[in-house]
Short mmCIF file of N, CA and C in Angstrom, two decimals:
data_model
loop_
_atom_site.label_atom_id
_atom_site.label_comp_id
_atom_site.label_asym_id
_atom_site.label_seq_id
_atom_site.Cartn_x
_atom_site.Cartn_y
_atom_site.Cartn_z
N UNK M 1 -2.17 11.87 -12.64
CA UNK M 1 -1.14 11.40 -12.03
C UNK M 1 -0.79 10.44 -13.01
N UNK M 2 0.51 9.97 -13.31
CA UNK M 2 1.02 9.05 -14.07
C UNK M 2 1.49 7.47 -13.45
N UNK M 3 1.34 6.57 -14.09
CA UNK M 3 1.66 5.23 -13.93
C UNK M 3 3.14 5.52 -13.65
N UNK M 4 3.62 4.59 -12.47
CA UNK M 4 5.11 4.52 -12.11
C UNK M 4 5.71 3.21 -12.63
N UNK M 5 5.64 2.60 -11.54
CA UNK M 5 6.49 1.02 -12.02
C UNK M 5 5.20 -0.08 -12.20
N UNK M 6 5.64 -0.94 -12.19
CA UNK M 6 4.58 -2.29 -12.26
C UNK M 6 3.73 -2.83 -10.80
N UNK M 7 2.98 -3.32 -10.96
CA UNK M 7 2.20 -3.83 -9.43
C UNK M 7 2.98 -4.76 -9.13
N UNK M 8 2.88 -4.88 -7.68
CA UNK M 8 3.78 -6.22 -7.03
C UNK M 8 2.90 -6.47 -5.97
N UNK M 9 3.36 -7.70 -5.50
CA UNK M 9 2.15 -8.29 -4.37
C UNK M 9 2.91 -8.18 -2.67
N UNK M 10 2.63 -8.01 -2.15
CA UNK M 10 3.08 -8.16 -0.57
C UNK M 10 2.20 -9.22 0.35
N UNK M 11 2.98 -9.53 1.11
CA UNK M 11 1.94 -10.27 2.27
C UNK M 11 2.15 -10.09 3.42
N UNK M 12 1.14 -9.87 4.44
CA UNK M 12 1.25 -9.73 5.76
C UNK M 12 0.78 -11.14 6.60
N UNK M 13 1.86 -11.38 7.78
CA UNK M 13 1.17 -12.21 8.56
C UNK M 13 1.30 -12.00 9.74
N UNK M 14 0.22 -12.84 10.46
CA UNK M 14 0.15 -12.60 11.89
C UNK M 14 0.32 -13.61 12.53
N UNK M 15 -0.50 -14.19 13.63
CA UNK M 15 -0.02 -15.45 14.51
C UNK M 15 -1.09 -16.51 13.66
N UNK M 16 -2.30 -16.09 12.89
CA UNK M 16 -3.02 -17.05 12.51
C UNK M 16 -3.33 -16.84 10.95
N UNK M 17 -2.87 -15.67 10.32
CA UNK M 17 -3.66 -15.46 9.51
C UNK M 17 -2.36 -14.74 8.30
N UNK M 18 -2.31 -15.11 7.02
CA UNK M 18 -1.77 -14.43 5.92
C UNK M 18 -2.61 -13.58 5.01
N UNK M 19 -2.41 -12.20 4.87
CA UNK M 19 -3.10 -11.93 4.05
C UNK M 19 -2.30 -11.05 2.82
N UNK M 20 -2.88 -11.22 1.71
CA UNK M 20 -2.10 -10.73 0.56
C UNK M 20 -2.58 -9.60 -0.49
N UNK M 21 -2.14 -8.64 -0.69
CA UNK M 21 -2.39 -7.64 -1.35
C UNK M 21 -1.65 -7.16 -2.55
N UNK M 22 -2.30 -6.68 -3.44
CA UNK M 22 -1.39 -6.23 -4.67
C UNK M 22 -1.51 -4.88 -4.81
N UNK M 23 -0.27 -4.31 -4.87
CA UNK M 23 0.25 -2.88 -4.56
C UNK M 23 0.53 -2.24 -5.86
N UNK M 24 0.08 -1.23 -6.46
CA UNK M 24 -0.01 -0.48 -8.09
C UNK M 24 0.68 1.07 -7.70
N UNK M 25 2.08 1.28 -7.35
CA UNK M 25 2.43 2.59 -7.25
C UNK M 25 1.83 3.44 -8.36
N UNK M 26 1.98 4.67 -7.80
CA UNK M 26 1.56 5.94 -9.05
C UNK M 26 2.33 6.95 -8.63
N UNK M 27 3.25 7.40 -9.33
CA UNK M 27 3.89 9.08 -9.16
C UNK M 27 2.53 10.24 -9.29
N UNK M 28 2.84 11.23 -8.17
CA UNK M 28 2.07 12.32 -8.09
C UNK M 28 3.07 13.69 -8.53
N UNK M 29 2.39 14.48 -8.61
CA UNK M 29 2.87 15.46 -9.10
C UNK M 29 3.82 16.28 -7.80
N UNK M 30 3.42 15.95 -6.84
CA UNK M 30 4.28 16.31 -5.68
C UNK M 30 5.43 15.83 -5.74
N UNK M 31 5.71 14.49 -6.27
CA UNK M 31 6.81 13.46 -6.22
C UNK M 31 6.80 12.72 -5.10
N UNK M 32 5.75 12.40 -4.42
CA UNK M 32 5.43 11.23 -3.38
C UNK M 32 4.51 10.17 -3.65
N UNK M 33 4.80 9.06 -4.14
CA UNK M 33 3.95 8.28 -4.46
C UNK M 33 2.69 7.96 -3.82
N UNK M 34 1.66 7.40 -4.43
CA UNK M 34 0.61 6.80 -3.94
C UNK M 34 0.58 5.16 -3.95
N UNK M 35 0.25 4.65 -3.09
CA UNK M 35 0.20 3.32 -3.71
C UNK M 35 -1.22 2.79 -3.26
N UNK M 36 -1.81 2.17 -4.59
CA UNK M 36 -3.08 1.63 -4.59
C UNK M 36 -2.93 0.42 -4.19
N UNK M 37 -4.20 -0.29 -3.17
CA UNK M 37 -3.94 -1.54 -2.80
C UNK M 37 -5.21 -2.21 -3.29
N UNK M 38 -5.00 -3.30 -3.73
CA UNK M 38 -6.10 -4.30 -3.95
C UNK M 38 -5.62 -5.59 -3.19
N UNK M 39 -7.07 -6.46 -3.26
CA UNK M 39 -7.07 -7.90 -2.74
C UNK M 39 -6.80 -8.43 -3.95
N UNK M 40 -6.38 -9.68 -3.63
CA UNK M 40 -6.21 -10.57 -4.80
C UNK M 40 -7.27 -10.75 -5.80
N UNK M 41 -8.50 -10.29 -5.69
CA UNK M 41 -9.56 -10.41 -6.44
C UNK M 41 -9.56 -9.24 -7.39
N UNK M 42 -8.95 -8.39 -7.19
CA UNK M 42 -8.97 -6.73 -7.89
C UNK M 42 -9.46 -6.01 -7.14
N UNK M 43 -10.38 -6.05 -5.84
CA UNK M 43 -10.94 -5.23 -5.18
C UNK M 43 -10.16 -3.93 -4.96
N UNK M 44 -10.27 -3.04 -4.99
CA UNK M 44 -9.96 -1.70 -4.55
C UNK M 44 -9.81 -1.53 -3.44
N UNK M 45 -8.98 -1.41 -2.01
CA UNK M 45 -9.17 -1.28 -0.66
C UNK M 45 -8.79 -0.10 -0.17
N UNK M 46 -8.02 0.79 -1.07
CA UNK M 46 -7.79 1.87 -0.27
C UNK M 46 -6.24 2.70 -0.94
N UNK M 47 -5.70 3.99 -0.78
CA UNK M 47 -4.66 4.39 -1.40
C UNK M 47 -3.86 4.79 0.10
N UNK M 48 -2.40 4.26 -0.22
CA UNK M 48 -1.59 5.06 0.64
C UNK M 48 -0.74 5.64 0.51
N UNK M 49 0.09 6.54 0.97
CA UNK M 49 1.62 7.19 1.13
C UNK M 49 1.85 7.94 1.98
N UNK M 50 3.59 7.86 2.00
CA UNK M 50 4.31 7.91 2.89
C UNK M 50 4.85 9.57 3.28
N UNK M 51 4.24 9.97 4.28
CA UNK M 51 4.63 11.05 4.34
C UNK M 51 6.42 11.71 4.39
N UNK M 52 6.96 12.52 4.35
CA UNK M 52 8.24 12.89 4.34
C UNK M 52 8.98 12.54 5.88
N UNK M 53 7.75 12.68 6.90
CA UNK M 53 8.30 12.25 8.22
C UNK M 53 8.36 10.81 8.44
N UNK M 54 7.94 10.04 7.34
CA UNK M 54 7.97 8.61 7.74
C UNK M 54 6.92 7.81 7.90
N UNK M 55 5.98 8.37 8.56
CA UNK M 55 4.42 8.29 8.87
C UNK M 55 3.68 7.94 7.56
N UNK M 56 2.93 6.82 7.45
CA UNK M 56 2.31 6.09 6.54
C UNK M 56 0.55 6.68 6.40
N UNK M 57 0.02 7.05 5.43
CA UNK M 57 -1.16 7.90 5.88
C UNK M 57 -2.23 7.10 4.82
N UNK M 58 -3.39 7.20 4.96
CA UNK M 58 -4.79 6.67 4.12
C UNK M 58 -5.19 7.66 3.30
N UNK M 59 -5.02 7.88 1.95
CA UNK M 59 -5.32 8.94 1.16
C UNK M 59 -6.88 8.43 1.18
N UNK M 60 -7.30 7.41 0.79
CA UNK M 60 -8.38 6.98 0.61
C UNK M 60 -8.86 5.60 0.94
N UNK M 61 -9.79 5.16 1.48
CA UNK M 61 -9.96 3.97 1.87
C UNK M 61 -10.71 3.82 3.32
N UNK M 62 -10.91 2.33 3.64
CA UNK M 62 -11.16 2.56 4.96
C UNK M 62 -10.69 1.47 6.19
N UNK M 63 -9.27 1.41 5.85
CA UNK M 63 -8.37 0.12 6.48
C UNK M 63 -8.21 1.00 7.98
N UNK M 64 -7.87 -0.04 9.09
CA UNK M 64 -7.79 0.37 10.19
C UNK M 64 -6.04 1.04 10.39
N UNK M 65 -6.03 1.98 11.33
CA UNK M 65 -4.68 2.32 11.72
C UNK M 65 -3.69 1.37 11.55
N UNK M 66 -3.87 0.01 12.03
CA UNK M 66 -2.75 -1.04 12.30
C UNK M 66 -2.53 -1.41 10.89
N UNK M 67 -3.29 -1.48 10.10
CA UNK M 67 -3.46 -2.14 8.80
C UNK M 67 -2.79 -1.13 7.91
N UNK M 68 -2.94 0.26 7.99
CA UNK M 68 -2.09 0.92 7.14
C UNK M 68 -0.75 0.75 7.56
N UNK M 69 -0.24 1.07 8.67
CA UNK M 69 1.25 0.75 9.34
C UNK M 69 1.57 -0.48 8.79
N UNK M 70 1.07 -1.71 8.55
CA UNK M 70 1.70 -2.70 8.62
C UNK M 70 1.44 -2.92 7.11
N UNK M 71 0.83 -2.40 6.13
CA UNK M 71 1.04 -2.50 4.42
C UNK M 71 2.24 -1.69 4.62
N UNK M 72 2.08 -0.49 4.93
CA UNK M 72 3.01 1.01 4.85
C UNK M 72 4.44 0.06 4.75
N UNK M 73 4.80 -0.67 5.98
CA UNK M 73 5.80 -1.09 5.93
C UNK M 73 6.08 -2.42 5.61
N UNK M 74 5.54 -3.04 4.99
CA UNK M 74 5.47 -4.07 3.61
C UNK M 74 5.69 -3.19 2.40
N UNK M 75 5.14 -2.37 2.29
CA UNK M 75 5.53 -1.73 0.95
C UNK M 75 6.87 -1.16 0.57
N UNK M 76 7.46 -0.31 2.13
CA UNK M 76 8.71 0.11 2.10
C UNK M 76 9.82 -0.99 2.03
N UNK M 77 9.43 -2.33 2.43
CA UNK M 77 10.61 -3.39 2.76
C UNK M 77 10.78 -3.61 1.25
N UNK M 78 9.25 -3.89 0.69
CA UNK M 78 9.60 -4.13 -0.85
C UNK M 78 10.51 -3.04 -1.91
N UNK M 79 10.23 -1.89 -1.59
CA UNK M 79 10.74 -0.81 -2.43
C UNK M 79 12.37 -0.52 -2.21
N UNK M 80 12.71 -1.24 -0.72
CA UNK M 80 13.95 -0.75 -0.41
C UNK M 80 14.89 -1.53 -1.31
#
């Protein structure tokens, strides 16, 4: 894999809590980027990618399905 663009920050807010994540995109040989997800302190928490169907999947990590979807939506919004 090779580095694509610089890292960016996303925020996910629910009724009572705002969470911040640092996202570092990376191109892959199949042309679909993988998004490395970090906490603000630099702790790696997972890797996501968006399938051609539009579904966000977790390549690595232990995130709940709803977290994968919410982080994926925030990444897609940032990249649009």
